[in-house]
PDB file of C-alpha atoms in Angstrom:
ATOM      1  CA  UNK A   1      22.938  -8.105  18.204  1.00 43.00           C
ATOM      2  CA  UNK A   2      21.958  -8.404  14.444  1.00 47.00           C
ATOM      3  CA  UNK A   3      22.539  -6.527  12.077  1.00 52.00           C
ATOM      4  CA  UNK A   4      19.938  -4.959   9.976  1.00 51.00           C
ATOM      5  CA  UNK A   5      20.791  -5.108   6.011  1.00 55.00           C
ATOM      6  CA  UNK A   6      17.889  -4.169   4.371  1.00 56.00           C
ATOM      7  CA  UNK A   7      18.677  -1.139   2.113  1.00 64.00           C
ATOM      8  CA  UNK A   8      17.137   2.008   2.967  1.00 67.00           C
ATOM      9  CA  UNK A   9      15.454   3.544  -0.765  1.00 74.00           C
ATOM     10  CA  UNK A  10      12.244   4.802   0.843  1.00 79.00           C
ATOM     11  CA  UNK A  11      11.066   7.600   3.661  1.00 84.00           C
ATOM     12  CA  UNK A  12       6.982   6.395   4.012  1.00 91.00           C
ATOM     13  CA  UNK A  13       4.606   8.853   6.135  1.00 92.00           C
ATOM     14  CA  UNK A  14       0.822   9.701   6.219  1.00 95.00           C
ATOM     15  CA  UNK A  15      -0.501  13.407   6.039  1.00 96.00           C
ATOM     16  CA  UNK A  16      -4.356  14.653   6.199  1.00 97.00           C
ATOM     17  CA  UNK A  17      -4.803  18.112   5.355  1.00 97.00           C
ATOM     18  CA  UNK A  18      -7.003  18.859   8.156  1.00 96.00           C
ATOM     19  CA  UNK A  19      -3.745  18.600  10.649  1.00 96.00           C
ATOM     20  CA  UNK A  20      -3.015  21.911   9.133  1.00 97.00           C
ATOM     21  CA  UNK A  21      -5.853  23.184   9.524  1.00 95.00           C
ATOM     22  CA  UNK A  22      -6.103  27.029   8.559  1.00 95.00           C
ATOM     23  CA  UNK A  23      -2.575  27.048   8.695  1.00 89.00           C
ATOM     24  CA  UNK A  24      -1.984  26.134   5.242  1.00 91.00           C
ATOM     25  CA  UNK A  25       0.501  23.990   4.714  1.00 96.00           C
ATOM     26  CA  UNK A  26       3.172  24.650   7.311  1.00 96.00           C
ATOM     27  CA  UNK A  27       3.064  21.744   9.781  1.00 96.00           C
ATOM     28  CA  UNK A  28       3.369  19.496   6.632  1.00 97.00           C
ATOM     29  CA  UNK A  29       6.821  21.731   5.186  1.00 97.00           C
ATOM     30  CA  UNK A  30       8.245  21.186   8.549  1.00 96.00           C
ATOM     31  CA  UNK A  31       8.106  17.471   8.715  1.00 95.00           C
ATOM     32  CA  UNK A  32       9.375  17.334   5.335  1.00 96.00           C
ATOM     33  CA  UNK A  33      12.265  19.063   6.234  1.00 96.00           C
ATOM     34  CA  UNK A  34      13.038  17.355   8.948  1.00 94.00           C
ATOM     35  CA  UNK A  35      12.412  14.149   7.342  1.00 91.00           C
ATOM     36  CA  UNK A  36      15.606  15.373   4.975  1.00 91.00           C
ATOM     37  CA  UNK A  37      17.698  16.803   7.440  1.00 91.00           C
ATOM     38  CA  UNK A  38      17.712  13.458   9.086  1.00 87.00           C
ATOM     39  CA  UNK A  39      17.637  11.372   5.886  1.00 85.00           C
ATOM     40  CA  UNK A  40      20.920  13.950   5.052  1.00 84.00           C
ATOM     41  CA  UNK A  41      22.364  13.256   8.201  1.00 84.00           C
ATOM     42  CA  UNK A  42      22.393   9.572   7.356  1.00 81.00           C
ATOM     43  CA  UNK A  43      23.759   9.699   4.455  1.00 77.00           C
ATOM     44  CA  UNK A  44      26.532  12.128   5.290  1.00 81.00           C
ATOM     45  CA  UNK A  45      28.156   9.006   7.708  1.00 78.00           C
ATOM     46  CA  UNK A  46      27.307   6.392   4.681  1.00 76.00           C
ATOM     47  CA  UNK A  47      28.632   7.243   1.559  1.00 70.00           C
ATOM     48  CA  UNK A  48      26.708   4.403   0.010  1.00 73.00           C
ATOM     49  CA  UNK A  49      23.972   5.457   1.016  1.00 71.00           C
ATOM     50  CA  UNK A  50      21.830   5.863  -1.587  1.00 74.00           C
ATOM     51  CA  UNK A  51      19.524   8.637  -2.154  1.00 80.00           C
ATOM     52  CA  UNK A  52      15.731   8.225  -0.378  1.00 84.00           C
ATOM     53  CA  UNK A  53      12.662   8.687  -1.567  1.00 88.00           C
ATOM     54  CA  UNK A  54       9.804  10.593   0.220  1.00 92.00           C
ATOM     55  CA  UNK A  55       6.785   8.360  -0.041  1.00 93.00           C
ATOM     56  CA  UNK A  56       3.029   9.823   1.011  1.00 94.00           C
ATOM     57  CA  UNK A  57       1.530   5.985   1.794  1.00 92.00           C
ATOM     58  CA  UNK A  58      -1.643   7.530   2.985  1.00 94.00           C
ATOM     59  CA  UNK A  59      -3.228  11.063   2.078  1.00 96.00           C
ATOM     60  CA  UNK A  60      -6.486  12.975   1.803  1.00 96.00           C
ATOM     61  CA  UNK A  61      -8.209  16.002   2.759  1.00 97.00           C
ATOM     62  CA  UNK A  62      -9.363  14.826   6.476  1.00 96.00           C
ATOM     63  CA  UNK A  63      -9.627  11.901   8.579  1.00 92.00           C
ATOM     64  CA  UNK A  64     -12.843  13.319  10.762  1.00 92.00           C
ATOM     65  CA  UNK A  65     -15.979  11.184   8.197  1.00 90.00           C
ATOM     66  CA  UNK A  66     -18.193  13.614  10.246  1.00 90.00           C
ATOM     67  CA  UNK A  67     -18.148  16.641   7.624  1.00 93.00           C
ATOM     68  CA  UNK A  68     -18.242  16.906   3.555  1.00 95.00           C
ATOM     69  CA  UNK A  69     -14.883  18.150   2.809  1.00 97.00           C
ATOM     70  CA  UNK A  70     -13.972  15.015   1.892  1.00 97.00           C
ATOM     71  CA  UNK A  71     -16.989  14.225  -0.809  1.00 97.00           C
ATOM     72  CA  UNK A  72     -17.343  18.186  -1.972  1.00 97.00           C
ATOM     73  CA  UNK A  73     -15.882  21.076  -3.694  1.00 98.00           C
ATOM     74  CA  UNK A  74     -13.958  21.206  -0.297  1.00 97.00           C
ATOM     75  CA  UNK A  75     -11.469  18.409  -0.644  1.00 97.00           C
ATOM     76  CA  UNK A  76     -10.959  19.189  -4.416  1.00 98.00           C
ATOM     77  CA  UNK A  77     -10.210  22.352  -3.627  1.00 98.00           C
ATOM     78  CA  UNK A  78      -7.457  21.299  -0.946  1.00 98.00           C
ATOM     79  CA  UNK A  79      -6.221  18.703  -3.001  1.00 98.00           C
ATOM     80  CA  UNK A  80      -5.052  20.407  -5.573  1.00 98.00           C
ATOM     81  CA  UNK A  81      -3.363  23.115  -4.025  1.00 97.00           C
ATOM     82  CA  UNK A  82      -1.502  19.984  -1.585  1.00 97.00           C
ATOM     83  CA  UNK A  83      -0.689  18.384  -4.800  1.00 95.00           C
ATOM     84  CA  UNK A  84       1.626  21.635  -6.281  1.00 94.00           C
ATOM     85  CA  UNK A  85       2.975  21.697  -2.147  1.00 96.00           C
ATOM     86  CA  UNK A  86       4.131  18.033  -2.585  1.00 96.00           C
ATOM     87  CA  UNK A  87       5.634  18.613  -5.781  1.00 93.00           C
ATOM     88  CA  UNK A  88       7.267  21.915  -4.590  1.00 94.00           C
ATOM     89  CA  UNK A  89       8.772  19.289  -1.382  1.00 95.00           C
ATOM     90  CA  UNK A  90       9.707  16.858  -3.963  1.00 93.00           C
ATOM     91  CA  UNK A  91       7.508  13.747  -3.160  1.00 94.00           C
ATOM     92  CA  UNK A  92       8.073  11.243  -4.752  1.00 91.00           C
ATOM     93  CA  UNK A  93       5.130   8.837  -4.377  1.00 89.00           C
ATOM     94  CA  UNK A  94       1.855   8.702  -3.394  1.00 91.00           C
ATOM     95  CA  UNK A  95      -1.488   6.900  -2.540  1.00 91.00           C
ATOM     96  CA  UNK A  96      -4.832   8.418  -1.876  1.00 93.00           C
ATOM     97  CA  UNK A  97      -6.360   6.591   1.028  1.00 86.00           C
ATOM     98  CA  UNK A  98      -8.469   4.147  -0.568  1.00 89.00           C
ATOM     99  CA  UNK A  99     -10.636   4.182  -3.979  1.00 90.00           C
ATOM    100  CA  UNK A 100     -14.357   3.449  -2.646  1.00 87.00           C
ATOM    101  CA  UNK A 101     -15.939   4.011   0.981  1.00 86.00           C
ATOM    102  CA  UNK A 102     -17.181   0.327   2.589  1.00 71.00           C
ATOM    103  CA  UNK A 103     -13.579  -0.885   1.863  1.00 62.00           C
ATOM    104  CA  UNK A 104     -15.196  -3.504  -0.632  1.00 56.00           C
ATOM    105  CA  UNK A 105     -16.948  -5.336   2.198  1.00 60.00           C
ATOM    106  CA  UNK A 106     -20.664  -5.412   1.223  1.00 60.00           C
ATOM    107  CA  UNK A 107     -21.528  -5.914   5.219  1.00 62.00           C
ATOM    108  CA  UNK A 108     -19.840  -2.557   6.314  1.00 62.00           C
ATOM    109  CA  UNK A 109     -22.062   0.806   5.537  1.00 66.00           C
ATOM    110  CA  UNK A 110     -20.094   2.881   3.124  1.00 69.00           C
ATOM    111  CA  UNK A 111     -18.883   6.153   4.919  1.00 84.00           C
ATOM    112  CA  UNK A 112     -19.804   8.903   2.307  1.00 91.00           C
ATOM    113  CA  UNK A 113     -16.995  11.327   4.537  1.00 93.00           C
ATOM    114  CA  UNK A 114     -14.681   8.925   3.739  1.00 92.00           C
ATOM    115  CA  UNK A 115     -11.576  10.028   2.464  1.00 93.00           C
ATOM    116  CA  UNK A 116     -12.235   7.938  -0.521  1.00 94.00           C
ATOM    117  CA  UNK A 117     -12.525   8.577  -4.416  1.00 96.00           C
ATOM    118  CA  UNK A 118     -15.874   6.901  -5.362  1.00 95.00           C
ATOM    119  CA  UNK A 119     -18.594   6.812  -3.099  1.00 93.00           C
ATOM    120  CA  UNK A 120     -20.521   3.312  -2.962  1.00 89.00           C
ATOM    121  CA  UNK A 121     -24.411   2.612  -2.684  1.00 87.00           C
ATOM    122  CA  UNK A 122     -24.845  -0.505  -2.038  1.00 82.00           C
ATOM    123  CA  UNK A 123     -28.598  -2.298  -3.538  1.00 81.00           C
ATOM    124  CA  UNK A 124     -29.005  -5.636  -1.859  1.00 78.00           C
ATOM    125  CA  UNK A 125     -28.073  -8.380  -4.357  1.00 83.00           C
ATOM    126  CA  UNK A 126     -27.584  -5.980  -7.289  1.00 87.00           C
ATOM    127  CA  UNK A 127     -25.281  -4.318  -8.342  1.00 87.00           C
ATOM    128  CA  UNK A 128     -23.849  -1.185  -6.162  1.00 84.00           C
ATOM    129  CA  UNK A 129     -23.529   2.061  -8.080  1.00 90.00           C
ATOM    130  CA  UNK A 130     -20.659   3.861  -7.127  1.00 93.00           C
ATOM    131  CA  UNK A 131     -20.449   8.138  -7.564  1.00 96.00           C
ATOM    132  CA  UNK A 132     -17.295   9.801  -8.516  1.00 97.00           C
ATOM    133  CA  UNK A 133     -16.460  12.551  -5.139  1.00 98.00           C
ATOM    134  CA  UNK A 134     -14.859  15.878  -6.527  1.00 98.00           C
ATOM    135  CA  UNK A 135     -11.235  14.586  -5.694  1.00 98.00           C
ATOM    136  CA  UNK A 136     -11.691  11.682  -7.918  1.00 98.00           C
ATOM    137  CA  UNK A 137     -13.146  14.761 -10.775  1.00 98.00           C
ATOM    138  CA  UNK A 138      -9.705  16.734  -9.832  1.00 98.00           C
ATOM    139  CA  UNK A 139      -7.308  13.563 -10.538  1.00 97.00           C
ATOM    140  CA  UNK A 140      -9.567  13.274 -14.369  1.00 98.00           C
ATOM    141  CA  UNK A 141      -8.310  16.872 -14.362  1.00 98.00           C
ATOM    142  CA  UNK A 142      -4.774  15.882 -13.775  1.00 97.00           C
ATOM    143  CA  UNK A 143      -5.026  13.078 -16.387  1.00 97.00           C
ATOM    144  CA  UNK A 144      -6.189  15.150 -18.875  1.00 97.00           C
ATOM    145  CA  UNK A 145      -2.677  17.329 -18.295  1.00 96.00           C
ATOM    146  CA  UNK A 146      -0.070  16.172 -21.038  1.00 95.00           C
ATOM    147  CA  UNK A 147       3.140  17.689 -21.533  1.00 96.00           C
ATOM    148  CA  UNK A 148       5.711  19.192 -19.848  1.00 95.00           C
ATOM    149  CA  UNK A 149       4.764  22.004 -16.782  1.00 93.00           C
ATOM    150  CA  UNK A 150       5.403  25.222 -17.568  1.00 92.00           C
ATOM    151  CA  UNK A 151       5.347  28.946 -16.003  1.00 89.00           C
ATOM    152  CA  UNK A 152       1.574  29.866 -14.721  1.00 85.00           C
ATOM    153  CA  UNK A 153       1.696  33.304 -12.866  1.00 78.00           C
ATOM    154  CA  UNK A 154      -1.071  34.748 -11.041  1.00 75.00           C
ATOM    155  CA  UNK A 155      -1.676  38.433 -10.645  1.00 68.00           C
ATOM    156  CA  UNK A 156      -4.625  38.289  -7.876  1.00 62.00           C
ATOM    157  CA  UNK A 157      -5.530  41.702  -5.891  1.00 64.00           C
ATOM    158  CA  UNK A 158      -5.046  41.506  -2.373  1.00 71.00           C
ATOM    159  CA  UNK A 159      -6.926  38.036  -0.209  1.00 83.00           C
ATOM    160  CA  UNK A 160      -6.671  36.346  -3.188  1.00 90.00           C
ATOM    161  CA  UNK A 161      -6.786  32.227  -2.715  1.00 93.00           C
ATOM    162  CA  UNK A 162      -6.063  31.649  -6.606  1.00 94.00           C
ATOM    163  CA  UNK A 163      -3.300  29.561  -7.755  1.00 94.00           C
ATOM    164  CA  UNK A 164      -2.164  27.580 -11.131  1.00 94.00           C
ATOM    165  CA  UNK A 165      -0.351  24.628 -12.416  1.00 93.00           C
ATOM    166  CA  UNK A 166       0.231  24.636 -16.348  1.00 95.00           C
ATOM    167  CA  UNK A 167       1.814  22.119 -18.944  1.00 96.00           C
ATOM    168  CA  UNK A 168       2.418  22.139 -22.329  1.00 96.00           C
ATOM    169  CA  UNK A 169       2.589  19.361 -24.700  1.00 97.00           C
ATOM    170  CA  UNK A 170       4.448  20.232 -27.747  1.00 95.00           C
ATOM    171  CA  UNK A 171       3.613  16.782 -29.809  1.00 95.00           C
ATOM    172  CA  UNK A 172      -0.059  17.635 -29.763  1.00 94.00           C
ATOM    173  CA  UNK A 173       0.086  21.724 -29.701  1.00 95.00           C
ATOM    174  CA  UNK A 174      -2.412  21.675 -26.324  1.00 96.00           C
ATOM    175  CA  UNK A 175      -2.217  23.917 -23.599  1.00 96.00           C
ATOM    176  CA  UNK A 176      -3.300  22.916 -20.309  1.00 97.00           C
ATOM    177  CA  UNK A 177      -4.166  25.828 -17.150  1.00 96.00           C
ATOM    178  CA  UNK A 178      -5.368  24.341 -14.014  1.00 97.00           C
ATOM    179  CA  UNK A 179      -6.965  27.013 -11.631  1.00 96.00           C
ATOM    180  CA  UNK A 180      -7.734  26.529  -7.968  1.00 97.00           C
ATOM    181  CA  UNK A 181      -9.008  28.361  -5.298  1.00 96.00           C
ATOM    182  CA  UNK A 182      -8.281  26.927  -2.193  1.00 96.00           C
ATOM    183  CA  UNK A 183      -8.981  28.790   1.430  1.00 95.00           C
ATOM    184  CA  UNK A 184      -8.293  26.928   4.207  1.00 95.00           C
ATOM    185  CA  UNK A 185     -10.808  29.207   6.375  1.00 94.00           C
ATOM    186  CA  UNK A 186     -13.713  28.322   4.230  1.00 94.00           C
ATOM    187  CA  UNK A 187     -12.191  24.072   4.035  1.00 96.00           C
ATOM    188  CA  UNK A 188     -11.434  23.577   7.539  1.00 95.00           C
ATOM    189  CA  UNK A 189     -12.193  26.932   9.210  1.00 91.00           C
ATOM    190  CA  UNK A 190     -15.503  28.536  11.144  1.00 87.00           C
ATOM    191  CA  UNK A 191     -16.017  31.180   7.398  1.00 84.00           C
ATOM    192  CA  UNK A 192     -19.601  30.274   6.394  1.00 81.00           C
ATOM    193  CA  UNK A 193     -19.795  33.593   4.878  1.00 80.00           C
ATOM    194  CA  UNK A 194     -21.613  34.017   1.782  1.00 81.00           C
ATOM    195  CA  UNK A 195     -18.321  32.699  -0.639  1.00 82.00           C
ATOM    196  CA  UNK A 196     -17.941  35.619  -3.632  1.00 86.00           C
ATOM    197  CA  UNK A 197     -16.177  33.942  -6.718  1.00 92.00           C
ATOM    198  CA  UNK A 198     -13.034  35.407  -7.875  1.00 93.00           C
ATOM    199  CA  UNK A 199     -12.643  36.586 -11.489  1.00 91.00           C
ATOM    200  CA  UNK A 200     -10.686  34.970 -13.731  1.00 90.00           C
ATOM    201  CA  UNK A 201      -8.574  36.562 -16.593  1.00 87.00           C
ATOM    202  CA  UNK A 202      -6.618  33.692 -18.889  1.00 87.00           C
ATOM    203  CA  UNK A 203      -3.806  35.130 -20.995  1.00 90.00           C
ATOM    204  CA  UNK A 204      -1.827  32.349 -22.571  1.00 92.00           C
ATOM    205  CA  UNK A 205       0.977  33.797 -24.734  1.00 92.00           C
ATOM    206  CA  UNK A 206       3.377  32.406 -27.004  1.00 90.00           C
ATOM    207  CA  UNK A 207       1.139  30.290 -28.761  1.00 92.00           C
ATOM    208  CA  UNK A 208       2.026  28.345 -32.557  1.00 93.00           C
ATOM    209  CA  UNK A 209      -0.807  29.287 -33.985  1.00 93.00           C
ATOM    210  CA  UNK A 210      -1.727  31.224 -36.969  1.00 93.00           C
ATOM    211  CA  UNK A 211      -3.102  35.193 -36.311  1.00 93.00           C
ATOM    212  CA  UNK A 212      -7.219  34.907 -36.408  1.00 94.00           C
ATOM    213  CA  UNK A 213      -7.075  30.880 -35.724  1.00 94.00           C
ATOM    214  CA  UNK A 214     -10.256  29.874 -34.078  1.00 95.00           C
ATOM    215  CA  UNK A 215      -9.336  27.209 -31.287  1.00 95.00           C
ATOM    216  CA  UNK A 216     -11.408  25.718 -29.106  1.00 96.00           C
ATOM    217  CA  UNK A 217     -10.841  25.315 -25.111  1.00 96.00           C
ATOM    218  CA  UNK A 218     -12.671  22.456 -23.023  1.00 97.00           C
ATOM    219  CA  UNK A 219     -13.650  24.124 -19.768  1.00 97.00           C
ATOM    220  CA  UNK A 220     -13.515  21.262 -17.153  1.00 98.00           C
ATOM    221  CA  UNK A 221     -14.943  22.502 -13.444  1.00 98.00           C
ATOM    222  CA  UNK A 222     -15.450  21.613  -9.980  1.00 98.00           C
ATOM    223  CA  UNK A 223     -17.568  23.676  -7.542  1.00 97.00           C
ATOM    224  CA  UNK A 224     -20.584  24.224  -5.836  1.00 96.00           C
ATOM    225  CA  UNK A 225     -22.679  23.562  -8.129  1.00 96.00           C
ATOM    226  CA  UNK A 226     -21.200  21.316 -10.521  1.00 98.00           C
ATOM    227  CA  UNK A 227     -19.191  17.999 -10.886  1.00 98.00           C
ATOM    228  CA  UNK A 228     -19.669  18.037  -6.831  1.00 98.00           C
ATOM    229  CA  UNK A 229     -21.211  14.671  -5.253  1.00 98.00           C
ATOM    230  CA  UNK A 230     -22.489  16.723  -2.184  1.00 97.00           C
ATOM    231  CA  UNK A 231     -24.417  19.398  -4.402  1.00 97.00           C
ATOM    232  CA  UNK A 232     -25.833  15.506  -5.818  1.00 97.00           C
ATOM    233  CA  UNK A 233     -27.243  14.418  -2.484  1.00 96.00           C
ATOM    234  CA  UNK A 234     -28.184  18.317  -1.070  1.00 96.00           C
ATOM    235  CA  UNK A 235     -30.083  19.453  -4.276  1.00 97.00           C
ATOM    236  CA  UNK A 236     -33.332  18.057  -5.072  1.00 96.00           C
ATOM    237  CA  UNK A 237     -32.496  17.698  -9.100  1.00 97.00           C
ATOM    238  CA  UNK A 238     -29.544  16.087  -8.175  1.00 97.00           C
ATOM    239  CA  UNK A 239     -27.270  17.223 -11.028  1.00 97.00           C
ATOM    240  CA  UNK A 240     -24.767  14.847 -12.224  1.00 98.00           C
ATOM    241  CA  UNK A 241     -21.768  14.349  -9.939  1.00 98.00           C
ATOM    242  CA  UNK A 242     -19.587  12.996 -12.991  1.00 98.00           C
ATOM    243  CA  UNK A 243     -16.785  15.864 -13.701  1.00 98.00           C
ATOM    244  CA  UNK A 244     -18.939  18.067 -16.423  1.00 98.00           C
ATOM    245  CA  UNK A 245     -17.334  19.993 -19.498  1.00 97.00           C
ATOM    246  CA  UNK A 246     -18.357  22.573 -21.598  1.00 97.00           C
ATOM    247  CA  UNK A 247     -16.473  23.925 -24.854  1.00 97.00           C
ATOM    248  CA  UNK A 248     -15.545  27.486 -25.879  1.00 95.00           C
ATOM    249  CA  UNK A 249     -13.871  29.219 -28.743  1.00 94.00           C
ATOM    250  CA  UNK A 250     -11.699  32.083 -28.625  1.00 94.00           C
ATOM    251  CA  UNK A 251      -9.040  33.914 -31.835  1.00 95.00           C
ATOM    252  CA  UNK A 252      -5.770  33.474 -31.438  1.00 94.00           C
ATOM    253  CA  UNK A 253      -4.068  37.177 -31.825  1.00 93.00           C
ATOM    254  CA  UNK A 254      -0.350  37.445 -32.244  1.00 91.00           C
ATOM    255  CA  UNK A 255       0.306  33.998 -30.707  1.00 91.00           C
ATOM    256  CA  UNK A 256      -2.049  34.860 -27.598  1.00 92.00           C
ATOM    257  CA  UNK A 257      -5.307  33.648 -26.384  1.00 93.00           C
ATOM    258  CA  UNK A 258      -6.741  36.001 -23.649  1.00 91.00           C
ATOM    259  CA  UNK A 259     -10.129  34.593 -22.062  1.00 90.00           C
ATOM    260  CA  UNK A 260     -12.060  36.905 -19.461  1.00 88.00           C
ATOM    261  CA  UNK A 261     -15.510  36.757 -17.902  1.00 89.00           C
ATOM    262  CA  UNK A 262     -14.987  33.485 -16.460  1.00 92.00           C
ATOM    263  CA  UNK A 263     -14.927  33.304 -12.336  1.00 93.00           C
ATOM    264  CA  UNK A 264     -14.454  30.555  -9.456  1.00 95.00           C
ATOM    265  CA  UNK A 265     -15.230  30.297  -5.983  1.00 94.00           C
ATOM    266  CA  UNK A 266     -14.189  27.760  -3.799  1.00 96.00           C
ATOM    267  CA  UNK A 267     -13.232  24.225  -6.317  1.00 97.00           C
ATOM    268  CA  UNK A 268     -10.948  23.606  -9.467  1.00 98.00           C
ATOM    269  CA  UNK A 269     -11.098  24.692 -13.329  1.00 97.00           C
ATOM    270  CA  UNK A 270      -9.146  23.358 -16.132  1.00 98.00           C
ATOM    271  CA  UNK A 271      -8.692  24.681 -19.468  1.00 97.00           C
ATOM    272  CA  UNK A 272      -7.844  23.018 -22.457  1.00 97.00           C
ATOM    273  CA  UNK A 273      -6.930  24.887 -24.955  1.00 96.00           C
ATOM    274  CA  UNK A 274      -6.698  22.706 -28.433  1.00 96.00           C
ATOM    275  CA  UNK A 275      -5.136  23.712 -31.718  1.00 94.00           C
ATOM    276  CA  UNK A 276      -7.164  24.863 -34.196  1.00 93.00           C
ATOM    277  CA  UNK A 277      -7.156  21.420 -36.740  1.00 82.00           C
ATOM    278  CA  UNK A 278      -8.885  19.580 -33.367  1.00 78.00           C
ATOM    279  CA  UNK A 279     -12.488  19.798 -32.751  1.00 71.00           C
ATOM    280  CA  UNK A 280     -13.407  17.661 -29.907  1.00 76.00           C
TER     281      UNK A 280
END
């Protein structure tokens, strides 16, 4: 029999949300883990053995095209609350299924449910136009994150769905709060209930800024009604899929910023919050 030499650097599997359902994300924690009990078991007989890397080859909010979680709020939502589970299982790697719908062949009909980040529209022998989908908006989100993570705690009442991821990047004094609210009733559930947003109170502390600075904060969001490609094709007005910002100002007192009034249903919002020399 031969023997097979290849070295063994890299653990590759595929995960869709929607095989957890309204479960959160427990059927994915369990493969994980047992993907690194048996990964540790290997290694424990081969000391050379060196150390594997868990590799997501294929990922996305749902396989099923036949619904909109995939091109709405829905899969933004999702995704970012599976992107701080992966990182909390220590993945490694990881690809998004595939960046437009069609798969680049002009002679297959783009599937807007796709589990895709741009959604193509074909136009004969012009050129297609292609629409950012709300996960595509979320990963902008992500880009715009420099630094370092840091602590984000949440003090929600009871049913809450809010979560955050935070960085902060010391070379260019800029704070970064991502927000989601992500229930799995409402993404892959039977809850059509009318969705009530949750309010949002931002305290940032610990800031290096001067008492009575003004800074500004760019407000990045994904919802509903906004930077959401199926609020583009459902509402008549059809208002602008691209990821939208707006800009705020708050004082900085004692080294804190504290921002209230703001809310979020179902979707994504970053905050930005940029020292007081930058005005974007």
């Amino acid at each position: 029999m031969a023997k097979f030499n290849a070295r063994l650097d890299r653990f590759s599997f595929h995960y869709y949300g929607s095989t957890d359902g309204t479960g959160g994300f427990a059927f994915f924690d369990n493969l994980v883990d047992k993907a690194k009990a048996k990964l540790d078991a290997l290694k424990k007989n081969n000391a050379n053995m060196p150390d594997v890397k868990l590799f997501l080859s294929e990922w996305g909010p749902t396989a099923y095209e036949a619904t909109d979680v995939n091109y709405s709020h829905k899969g933004a939502a999702w995704t970012a609350a599976f992107m701080s589970e992966a990182v909390k299982k220590k993945i490694s790697m990881g690809s998004y299924l595939i960046i437009g719908d069609g798969q680049g062949d002009p002679n297959i009909t783009p599937f807007l449910g796709q589990a895709s980040l741009l959604h193509k529209v074909p136009h004969g022998d012009k050129p297609a136009d292609y629409y950012p989908k709300p996960v595509a908006n979320l990963f902008k989100m992500y880009n715009k994150m420099s630094g370092q993570r840091v602590q984000a705690a949440l003090t929600g009442g009871a049913g809450s769905h809010l979560n955050a991821f935070a960085t902060w990047d010391g070379a260019n004094s800029t704070a970064n709060i991502m927000v989601y609210n992500y229930d799995p009733t409402r993404v892959f559930g039977n809850n059509i209930s009318t969705e009530t947003p949750e309010g949002i109170s931002l305290e940032v502390d610990n800031l290096p800024f001067s008492d009575g600075s003004t800074v500004t904060i760019e407000r990045y969001l994904i919802d509903a009604n906004t930077s959401n490609l199926a609020k583009f094709y459902s509402d008549p007005t059809h208002p602008d899929p691209n990821l939208q910002r707006i800009l705020l100002q708050r004082t900085i007192h004692s080294g804190k910023l504290v921002l209230t009034g703001d809310a979020l249903g179902l979707g994504v919002v970053l905050y930005r919050i940029l020292p007081p020399t930058v005005v974007p």
